[in-house]
PDB file of C-alpha atoms in Angstrom:
ATOM      1  CA  MET S  88     -12.687  21.239  -3.618  1.00 64.00           C
ATOM      2  CA  ALA S  89      -9.751  22.932  -5.361  1.00 60.00           C
ATOM      3  CA  GLY S  90     -10.547  26.262  -3.718  1.00 79.00           C
ATOM      4  CA  LEU S  91     -10.095  24.742  -0.264  1.00 91.00           C
ATOM      5  CA  PHE S  92      -6.432  24.007  -0.941  1.00 97.00           C
ATOM      6  CA  GLU S  93      -5.405  26.684  -3.412  1.00 97.00           C
ATOM      7  CA  GLY S  94      -2.721  28.922  -1.925  1.00 97.00           C
ATOM      8  CA  LYS S  95      -2.452  26.826   1.247  1.00 98.00           C
ATOM      9  CA  VAL S  96       0.967  25.755   2.530  1.00 98.00           C
ATOM     10  CA  ALA S  97       1.228  21.999   3.150  1.00 98.00           C
ATOM     11  CA  TRP S  98       4.222  20.434   4.900  1.00 98.00           C
ATOM     12  CA  VAL S  99       4.480  16.753   3.926  1.00 98.00           C
ATOM     13  CA  THR S 100       6.908  14.382   5.641  1.00 98.00           C
ATOM     14  CA  GLY S 101       7.990  11.148   3.993  1.00 98.00           C
ATOM     15  CA  ALA S 102       7.522  12.993   0.705  1.00 98.00           C
ATOM     16  CA  SER S 103      10.314  11.291  -1.253  1.00 97.00           C
ATOM     17  CA  GLY S 104       8.057   8.582  -2.677  1.00 97.00           C
ATOM     18  CA  GLY S 105       5.004   6.381  -2.197  1.00 97.00           C
ATOM     19  CA  ILE S 106       2.097   7.830  -0.255  1.00 98.00           C
ATOM     20  CA  GLY S 107       3.919  11.058   0.608  1.00 98.00           C
ATOM     21  CA  GLU S 108       4.744  11.806  -3.015  1.00 98.00           C
ATOM     22  CA  ALA S 109       1.162  11.054  -4.076  1.00 98.00           C
ATOM     23  CA  ILE S 110      -0.239  13.386  -1.414  1.00 98.00           C
ATOM     24  CA  ALA S 111       2.182  16.147  -2.393  1.00 98.00           C
ATOM     25  CA  LEU S 112       1.177  15.835  -6.050  1.00 98.00           C
ATOM     26  CA  ALA S 113      -2.509  15.889  -5.114  1.00 98.00           C
ATOM     27  CA  PHE S 114      -2.012  19.160  -3.237  1.00 98.00           C
ATOM     28  CA  ALA S 115       0.074  20.538  -6.109  1.00 98.00           C
ATOM     29  CA  ALA S 116      -2.759  19.860  -8.552  1.00 98.00           C
ATOM     30  CA  LYS S 117      -5.036  21.953  -6.292  1.00 97.00           C
ATOM     31  CA  GLY S 118      -2.635  24.907  -6.352  1.00 97.00           C
ATOM     32  CA  SER S 119      -1.127  24.458  -2.882  1.00 98.00           C
ATOM     33  CA  SER S 120       2.400  25.479  -1.958  1.00 98.00           C
ATOM     34  CA  LEU S 121       4.497  22.651  -0.558  1.00 98.00           C
ATOM     35  CA  VAL S 122       7.241  21.900   1.905  1.00 98.00           C
ATOM     36  CA  LEU S 123       8.688  18.482   1.115  1.00 98.00           C
ATOM     37  CA  SER S 124      10.597  16.576   3.783  1.00 98.00           C
ATOM     38  CA  ALA S 125      12.358  13.216   3.942  1.00 97.00           C
ATOM     39  CA  ARG S 126      15.932  12.080   4.361  1.00 96.00           C
ATOM     40  CA  SER S 127      16.884  11.871   0.655  1.00 95.00           C
ATOM     41  CA  HIS S 128      17.576  15.291  -0.859  1.00 95.00           C
ATOM     42  CA  GLU S 129      17.930  13.763  -4.331  1.00 96.00           C
ATOM     43  CA  SER S 130      14.530  12.059  -4.196  1.00 97.00           C
ATOM     44  CA  LEU S 131      12.897  15.224  -2.850  1.00 98.00           C
ATOM     45  CA  ASN S 132      14.306  17.177  -5.798  1.00 98.00           C
ATOM     46  CA  LYS S 133      12.595  14.795  -8.199  1.00 98.00           C
ATOM     47  CA  VAL S 134       9.268  15.056  -6.378  1.00 98.00           C
ATOM     48  CA  ALA S 135       9.594  18.852  -6.251  1.00 98.00           C
ATOM     49  CA  GLY S 136       9.975  18.948 -10.034  1.00 98.00           C
ATOM     50  CA  LYS S 137       6.830  16.865 -10.461  1.00 98.00           C
ATOM     51  CA  CYS S 138       4.923  19.118  -8.048  1.00 98.00           C
ATOM     52  CA  LYS S 139       5.902  22.255  -9.932  1.00 97.00           C
ATOM     53  CA  ALA S 140       4.823  20.660 -13.196  1.00 98.00           C
ATOM     54  CA  ALA S 141       1.497  19.675 -11.575  1.00 97.00           C
ATOM     55  CA  GLY S 142       0.686  23.282 -10.681  1.00 97.00           C
ATOM     56  CA  ALA S 143       2.077  23.839  -7.184  1.00 97.00           C
ATOM     57  CA  GLY S 144       2.767  27.323  -5.940  1.00 94.00           C
ATOM     58  CA  ASN S 145       6.071  27.637  -4.104  1.00 96.00           C
ATOM     59  CA  VAL S 146       7.923  24.402  -3.355  1.00 98.00           C
ATOM     60  CA  LEU S 147      10.473  24.215  -0.550  1.00 98.00           C
ATOM     61  CA  ILE S 148      12.726  21.200  -0.034  1.00 98.00           C
ATOM     62  CA  LEU S 149      13.523  20.598   3.639  1.00 98.00           C
ATOM     63  CA  PRO S 150      15.382  17.329   4.312  1.00 97.00           C
ATOM     64  CA  LEU S 151      14.977  15.900   7.811  1.00 97.00           C
ATOM     65  CA  ASP S 152      15.396  12.757   9.848  1.00 97.00           C
ATOM     66  CA  LEU S 153      12.534  11.995  12.242  1.00 97.00           C
ATOM     67  CA  THR S 154      14.999  10.636  14.791  1.00 96.00           C
ATOM     68  CA  HIS S 155      16.659  14.074  15.043  1.00 95.00           C
ATOM     69  CA  SER S 156      13.796  16.146  16.407  1.00 95.00           C
ATOM     70  CA  ASP S 157      15.837  18.877  18.115  1.00 95.00           C
ATOM     71  CA  GLY S 158      15.750  21.048  14.998  1.00 96.00           C
ATOM     72  CA  PHE S 159      12.042  20.798  14.221  1.00 98.00           C
ATOM     73  CA  GLN S 160      11.081  24.035  15.973  1.00 98.00           C
ATOM     74  CA  SER S 161      13.621  26.045  14.000  1.00 98.00           C
ATOM     75  CA  MET S 162      12.506  24.307  10.802  1.00 98.00           C
ATOM     76  CA  ALA S 163       8.884  25.292  11.441  1.00 98.00           C
ATOM     77  CA  ALA S 164       9.947  28.876  12.117  1.00 98.00           C
ATOM     78  CA  ASP S 165      11.934  28.947   8.857  1.00 98.00           C
ATOM     79  CA  ILE S 166       8.942  27.629   6.902  1.00 98.00           C
ATOM     80  CA  VAL S 167       6.661  30.319   8.298  1.00 98.00           C
ATOM     81  CA  LYS S 168       9.297  32.961   7.542  1.00 98.00           C
ATOM     82  CA  GLN S 169       9.740  31.795   3.937  1.00 97.00           C
ATOM     83  CA  MET S 170       6.225  30.606   3.077  1.00 97.00           C
ATOM     84  CA  GLY S 171       4.106  32.789   5.358  1.00 97.00           C
ATOM     85  CA  ALA S 172       2.268  29.984   7.164  1.00 98.00           C
ATOM     86  CA  ILE S 173       1.875  26.258   7.721  1.00 98.00           C
ATOM     87  CA  ASP S 174      -1.770  25.564   6.947  1.00 98.00           C
ATOM     88  CA  ILE S 175      -1.558  21.792   6.612  1.00 98.00           C
ATOM     89  CA  LEU S 176       0.776  19.244   8.201  1.00 98.00           C
ATOM     90  CA  VAL S 177       0.856  15.738   6.769  1.00 98.00           C
ATOM     91  CA  ASN S 178       2.622  13.293   9.084  1.00 98.00           C
ATOM     92  CA  ASN S 179       3.522  10.546   6.655  1.00 98.00           C
ATOM     93  CA  GLY S 180       7.139   9.703   7.482  1.00 97.00           C
ATOM     94  CA  GLY S 181       7.718   6.374   9.186  1.00 97.00           C
ATOM     95  CA  VAL S 182       9.045   2.840   9.022  1.00 97.00           C
ATOM     96  CA  SER S 183       7.464  -0.606   9.225  1.00 97.00           C
ATOM     97  CA  GLN S 184       8.690  -3.907  10.667  1.00 97.00           C
ATOM     98  CA  ARG S 185       8.925  -7.564   9.692  1.00 97.00           C
ATOM     99  CA  ALA S 186      10.154  -9.467  12.757  1.00 97.00           C
ATOM    100  CA  LEU S 187       8.685 -11.828  15.305  1.00 97.00           C
ATOM    101  CA  VAL S 188       8.422 -10.615  18.888  1.00 97.00           C
ATOM    102  CA  LYS S 189      10.756 -13.360  20.092  1.00 98.00           C
ATOM    103  CA  ASP S 190      13.464 -12.169  17.687  1.00 98.00           C
ATOM    104  CA  ALA S 191      13.044  -8.381  17.885  1.00 97.00           C
ATOM    105  CA  SER S 192      15.320  -6.469  20.237  1.00 97.00           C
ATOM    106  CA  ILE S 193      14.266  -3.667  22.552  1.00 97.00           C
ATOM    107  CA  GLU S 194      16.566  -1.433  20.502  1.00 97.00           C
ATOM    108  CA  LEU S 195      14.511  -2.197  17.390  1.00 98.00           C
ATOM    109  CA  TYR S 196      11.295  -1.260  19.192  1.00 98.00           C
ATOM    110  CA  ARG S 197      12.882   1.968  20.442  1.00 98.00           C
ATOM    111  CA  GLN S 198      14.003   2.828  16.903  1.00 97.00           C
ATOM    112  CA  ILE S 199      10.537   2.297  15.467  1.00 98.00           C
ATOM    113  CA  MET S 200       8.877   4.329  18.241  1.00 98.00           C
ATOM    114  CA  GLU S 201      11.433   7.126  17.841  1.00 98.00           C
ATOM    115  CA  ILE S 202      10.640   7.463  14.141  1.00 98.00           C
ATOM    116  CA  ASN S 203       6.925   6.714  13.990  1.00 98.00           C
ATOM    117  CA  PHE S 204       5.739   8.161  17.293  1.00 98.00           C
ATOM    118  CA  PHE S 205       8.188  10.569  18.917  1.00 98.00           C
ATOM    119  CA  GLY S 206       9.322  12.113  15.616  1.00 98.00           C
ATOM    120  CA  THR S 207       5.730  12.645  14.532  1.00 98.00           C
ATOM    121  CA  VAL S 208       4.753  14.117  17.904  1.00 98.00           C
ATOM    122  CA  ALA S 209       7.766  16.441  17.858  1.00 98.00           C
ATOM    123  CA  ILE S 210       7.052  17.828  14.402  1.00 98.00           C
ATOM    124  CA  THR S 211       3.383  18.296  15.302  1.00 98.00           C
ATOM    125  CA  LYS S 212       4.296  20.214  18.455  1.00 98.00           C
ATOM    126  CA  ALA S 213       6.646  22.403  16.403  1.00 98.00           C
ATOM    127  CA  VAL S 214       3.833  23.361  14.020  1.00 98.00           C
ATOM    128  CA  LEU S 215       0.980  23.603  16.517  1.00 98.00           C
ATOM    129  CA  PRO S 216       1.761  27.071  17.984  1.00 98.00           C
ATOM    130  CA  TYR S 217       1.500  28.657  14.520  1.00 98.00           C
ATOM    131  CA  MET S 218      -1.854  27.023  13.862  1.00 98.00           C
ATOM    132  CA  ILE S 219      -3.154  28.067  17.276  1.00 98.00           C
ATOM    133  CA  ALA S 220      -2.002  31.646  16.697  1.00 98.00           C
ATOM    134  CA  LYS S 221      -3.777  31.672  13.330  1.00 97.00           C
ATOM    135  CA  LYS S 222      -6.780  29.773  14.709  1.00 98.00           C
ATOM    136  CA  SER S 223      -6.837  27.458  11.721  1.00 98.00           C
ATOM    137  CA  GLY S 224      -5.043  24.422  10.421  1.00 98.00           C
ATOM    138  CA  GLN S 225      -5.290  20.794   9.430  1.00 98.00           C
ATOM    139  CA  ILE S 226      -3.146  17.943  10.745  1.00 98.00           C
ATOM    140  CA  ILE S 227      -3.241  14.689   8.820  1.00 98.00           C
ATOM    141  CA  THR S 228      -1.474  11.645  10.211  1.00 98.00           C
ATOM    142  CA  ILE S 229      -0.997   8.494   8.201  1.00 98.00           C
ATOM    143  CA  SER S 230      -1.638   5.561  10.508  1.00 98.00           C
ATOM    144  CA  SER S 231      -2.619   2.080   9.291  1.00 97.00           C
ATOM    145  CA  LEU S 232      -5.283  -0.548   9.726  1.00 95.00           C
ATOM    146  CA  VAL S 233      -2.567  -2.113  11.901  1.00 95.00           C
ATOM    147  CA  GLY S 234      -3.051   0.920  14.127  1.00 96.00           C
ATOM    148  CA  LYS S 235      -6.410  -0.623  14.974  1.00 94.00           C
ATOM    149  CA  ILE S 236      -5.621  -4.346  14.839  1.00 92.00           C
ATOM    150  CA  GLY S 237      -2.207  -5.888  15.526  1.00 92.00           C
ATOM    151  CA  SER S 238      -0.676  -8.268  13.014  1.00 90.00           C
ATOM    152  CA  PRO S 239       2.144 -10.870  13.101  1.00 93.00           C
ATOM    153  CA  LEU S 240       5.671  -9.586  12.363  1.00 96.00           C
ATOM    154  CA  ARG S 241       4.547  -5.984  12.951  1.00 96.00           C
ATOM    155  CA  SER S 242       4.328  -5.722  16.751  1.00 97.00           C
ATOM    156  CA  GLY S 243       6.494  -2.602  17.040  1.00 98.00           C
ATOM    157  CA  TYR S 244       4.902  -0.972  14.012  1.00 98.00           C
ATOM    158  CA  ALA S 245       1.419  -1.734  15.342  1.00 97.00           C
ATOM    159  CA  ALA S 246       2.330  -0.351  18.771  1.00 98.00           C
ATOM    160  CA  SER S 247       3.640   2.883  17.265  1.00 98.00           C
ATOM    161  CA  LYS S 248       0.486   3.372  15.208  1.00 98.00           C
ATOM    162  CA  HIS S 249      -1.777   2.567  18.171  1.00 98.00           C
ATOM    163  CA  ALA S 250       0.138   5.220  20.130  1.00 98.00           C
ATOM    164  CA  LEU S 251      -0.467   7.795  17.396  1.00 98.00           C
ATOM    165  CA  HIS S 252      -4.225   7.264  17.676  1.00 98.00           C
ATOM    166  CA  GLY S 253      -4.125   7.914  21.410  1.00 98.00           C
ATOM    167  CA  PHE S 254      -2.082  11.074  20.942  1.00 98.00           C
ATOM    168  CA  PHE S 255      -4.005  12.586  18.036  1.00 98.00           C
ATOM    169  CA  ASP S 256      -7.437  11.717  19.407  1.00 98.00           C
ATOM    170  CA  SER S 257      -6.421  13.646  22.525  1.00 98.00           C
ATOM    171  CA  LEU S 258      -5.026  16.510  20.475  1.00 98.00           C
ATOM    172  CA  ARG S 259      -8.214  16.736  18.398  1.00 98.00           C
ATOM    173  CA  ALA S 260     -10.279  17.237  21.537  1.00 98.00           C
ATOM    174  CA  GLU S 261      -7.889  19.918  22.803  1.00 98.00           C
ATOM    175  CA  VAL S 262      -7.742  22.043  19.629  1.00 98.00           C
ATOM    176  CA  GLN S 263     -11.312  21.789  18.393  1.00 96.00           C
ATOM    177  CA  ASP S 264     -12.125  25.285  19.657  1.00 97.00           C
ATOM    178  CA  GLU S 265      -9.017  26.614  17.879  1.00 98.00           C
ATOM    179  CA  ASN S 266     -10.482  25.621  14.490  1.00 97.00           C
ATOM    180  CA  ILE S 267      -7.739  23.037  13.982  1.00 98.00           C
ATOM    181  CA  LYS S 268      -8.844  19.761  12.413  1.00 98.00           C
ATOM    182  CA  VAL S 269      -7.140  16.420  12.995  1.00 98.00           C
ATOM    183  CA  LEU S 270      -7.578  13.563  10.517  1.00 98.00           C
ATOM    184  CA  MET S 271      -6.301  10.029  11.098  1.00 98.00           C
ATOM    185  CA  VAL S 272      -5.847   7.990   7.914  1.00 98.00           C
ATOM    186  CA  CYS S 273      -5.768   4.198   8.212  1.00 97.00           C
ATOM    187  CA  PRO S 274      -4.684   2.622   4.912  1.00 97.00           C
ATOM    188  CA  GLY S 275      -4.777  -1.060   4.221  1.00 95.00           C
ATOM    189  CA  PHE S 276      -2.517  -2.513   1.523  1.00 95.00           C
ATOM    190  CA  ILE S 277      -1.119   0.307  -0.610  1.00 96.00           C
ATOM    191  CA  LYS S 278       1.292  -0.298  -3.492  1.00 96.00           C
ATOM    192  CA  THR S 279       4.461   1.239  -2.019  1.00 96.00           C
ATOM    193  CA  ASN S 280       7.895   0.087  -0.889  1.00 94.00           C
ATOM    194  CA  ILE S 281       6.902   0.013   2.800  1.00 95.00           C
ATOM    195  CA  SER S 282       7.611  -3.723   3.064  1.00 95.00           C
ATOM    196  CA  VAL S 283      10.905  -3.379   1.147  1.00 95.00           C
ATOM    197  CA  ASN S 284      12.050  -0.709   3.620  1.00 95.00           C
ATOM    198  CA  ALA S 285      10.632  -2.480   6.695  1.00 96.00           C
ATOM    199  CA  LEU S 286      13.118  -3.391   9.413  1.00 96.00           C
ATOM    200  CA  ASN S 287      13.925  -6.992  10.225  1.00 96.00           C
ATOM    201  CA  ALA S 288      15.007  -8.369  13.608  1.00 96.00           C
ATOM    202  CA  ALA S 289      18.554  -7.095  13.037  1.00 94.00           C
ATOM    203  CA  GLY S 290      17.306  -3.588  12.280  1.00 95.00           C
ATOM    204  CA  ASN S 291      18.120  -3.829   8.555  1.00 95.00           C
ATOM    205  CA  LYS S 292      15.813  -3.330   5.586  1.00 94.00           C
ATOM    206  CA  THR S 293      14.143  -6.548   4.453  1.00 95.00           C
ATOM    207  CA  GLY S 294      14.535  -5.690   0.771  1.00 95.00           C
ATOM    208  CA  LYS S 295      11.465  -7.803   0.006  1.00 92.00           C
ATOM    209  CA  MET S 296       8.140  -6.745  -1.450  1.00 93.00           C
ATOM    210  CA  ASP S 297       5.077  -8.249   0.244  1.00 91.00           C
ATOM    211  CA  LYS S 298       2.542  -9.716  -2.166  1.00 88.00           C
ATOM    212  CA  ASN S 299      -0.234  -7.761  -0.460  1.00 87.00           C
ATOM    213  CA  GLN S 300       1.656  -4.514  -1.050  1.00 91.00           C
ATOM    214  CA  GLU S 301       2.475  -5.386  -4.642  1.00 91.00           C
ATOM    215  CA  THR S 302      -1.210  -5.880  -5.456  1.00 92.00           C
ATOM    216  CA  GLY S 303      -2.490  -3.065  -3.239  1.00 93.00           C
ATOM    217  CA  MET S 304      -4.276   0.182  -3.948  1.00 95.00           C
ATOM    218  CA  LEU S 305      -2.360   2.843  -5.866  1.00 97.00           C
ATOM    219  CA  PRO S 306      -1.058   5.713  -3.691  1.00 97.00           C
ATOM    220  CA  THR S 307      -2.758   8.223  -6.004  1.00 98.00           C
ATOM    221  CA  VAL S 308      -6.156   6.746  -5.148  1.00 98.00           C
ATOM    222  CA  LEU S 309      -5.385   7.009  -1.431  1.00 98.00           C
ATOM    223  CA  ALA S 310      -4.232  10.624  -1.851  1.00 98.00           C
ATOM    224  CA  ASP S 311      -7.503  11.527  -3.565  1.00 98.00           C
ATOM    225  CA  ARG S 312      -9.490   9.927  -0.717  1.00 98.00           C
ATOM    226  CA  ILE S 313      -7.460  11.905   1.829  1.00 98.00           C
ATOM    227  CA  LEU S 314      -8.147  15.272   0.193  1.00 98.00           C
ATOM    228  CA  LYS S 315     -11.846  14.437  -0.048  1.00 98.00           C
ATOM    229  CA  ALA S 316     -11.882  13.466   3.643  1.00 98.00           C
ATOM    230  CA  MET S 317     -10.184  16.756   4.540  1.00 98.00           C
ATOM    231  CA  ALA S 318     -12.739  18.722   2.546  1.00 97.00           C
ATOM    232  CA  ALA S 319     -15.553  16.829   4.299  1.00 97.00           C
ATOM    233  CA  GLY S 320     -14.107  17.448   7.764  1.00 97.00           C
ATOM    234  CA  LYS S 321     -13.652  13.751   8.528  1.00 98.00           C
ATOM    235  CA  GLN S 322     -11.829  12.714  11.708  1.00 98.00           C
ATOM    236  CA  GLU S 323     -10.782   9.180  10.717  1.00 98.00           C
ATOM    237  CA  ILE S 324     -10.940   7.166   7.514  1.00 97.00           C
ATOM    238  CA  TYR S 325     -10.157   3.571   6.491  1.00 97.00           C
ATOM    239  CA  VAL S 326      -8.894   3.122   2.950  1.00 96.00           C
ATOM    240  CA  GLY S 327      -8.032  -0.027   1.046  1.00 92.00           C
ATOM    241  CA  GLY S 328      -9.622  -3.170  -0.294  1.00 90.00           C
ATOM    242  CA  LYS S 329     -11.318  -6.092   1.405  1.00 86.00           C
ATOM    243  CA  GLU S 330      -8.845  -5.898   4.298  1.00 86.00           C
ATOM    244  CA  ARG S 331     -10.944  -3.042   5.723  1.00 86.00           C
ATOM    245  CA  LEU S 332     -13.639  -5.582   6.584  1.00 82.00           C
ATOM    246  CA  ILE S 333     -11.521  -6.870   9.455  1.00 79.00           C
ATOM    247  CA  LEU S 334     -12.405  -3.749  11.463  1.00 83.00           C
ATOM    248  CA  TYR S 335     -16.068  -4.686  11.352  1.00 77.00           C
ATOM    249  CA  ILE S 336     -15.335  -8.348  12.017  1.00 81.00           C
ATOM    250  CA  LYS S 337     -13.403  -7.349  15.135  1.00 73.00           C
ATOM    251  CA  ARG S 338     -16.338  -5.267  16.326  1.00 75.00           C
ATOM    252  CA  PHE S 339     -18.943  -7.979  15.938  1.00 74.00           C
ATOM    253  CA  PHE S 340     -16.960 -11.247  15.848  1.00 71.00           C
ATOM    254  CA  PRO S 341     -13.699 -10.575  17.728  1.00 75.00           C
ATOM    255  CA  ALA S 342     -12.862 -14.253  18.155  1.00 73.00           C
ATOM    256  CA  LEU S 343     -12.442 -14.615  14.376  1.00 76.00           C
ATOM    257  CA  VAL S 344      -9.818 -11.891  14.052  1.00 65.00           C
ATOM    258  CA  ASN S 345      -6.824 -13.849  15.326  1.00 69.00           C
ATOM    259  CA  GLY S 346      -7.218 -16.527  12.689  1.00 64.00           C
ATOM    260  CA  ILE S 347      -7.697 -13.999   9.925  1.00 67.00           C
ATOM    261  CA  VAL S 348      -4.621 -11.874  10.687  1.00 68.00           C
ATOM    262  CA  ARG S 349      -2.471 -15.002  10.985  1.00 64.00           C
ATOM    263  CA  LYS S 350      -3.329 -15.903   7.383  1.00 61.00           C
ATOM    264  CA  LYS S 351      -3.043 -12.357   5.987  1.00 55.00           C
ATOM    265  CA  HIS S 352       0.401 -11.316   7.263  1.00 55.00           C
TER     266      HIS S 352
END
């Protein structure tokens, strides 16, 4: 599998920690070159050092904010100029939510959609012309099991992830003949700070770790599953613990799902 990624250029958003950092390190161990993006330059520097130590080729730090998409086209052009190509795009940047529908403002929903959906679409569209010109590429988007089944307190987050599935399923059909692969990754509970950084009804970080996150799968295990899915040409994968079973319950026993998600939020 290492040969599939060696020398490839992977642009990873949300790379300052958690899943993004784990994915970047997994690529680094395979000999890939990396472009690391997130808002925190300091955190990206730390991840870049780890990637170099893990065996990465070139490592470029490119801070960005997904709500400021006007500069994404010029960023993509700069990456191609400096690194020679963008072979892999990992759309990992995003934000979650912990607020009831009755309490959440329209502004909060717009903020979540701007980051999770419109920012991701914009960066994908910035990269796509280079992949089409090269007639090769891989686009990996980190969704969630909530992108398949809504859950209390996460209505805006769930909506943004559902929207990503509609967009990238459509894109996959459009670029199949261009030799561009699109992989949707739906994690369950992963041990990251996603709940700590989730937005409450006021639009502020909750600062609280969910128990399910605290006891979830390690990001390194998820990263390994993602690279294996890429190598196998998968289109969509579900990764996590027992929470994955809810997808099958919904398919065969949909009436049970509401009660289950109410208890698991």
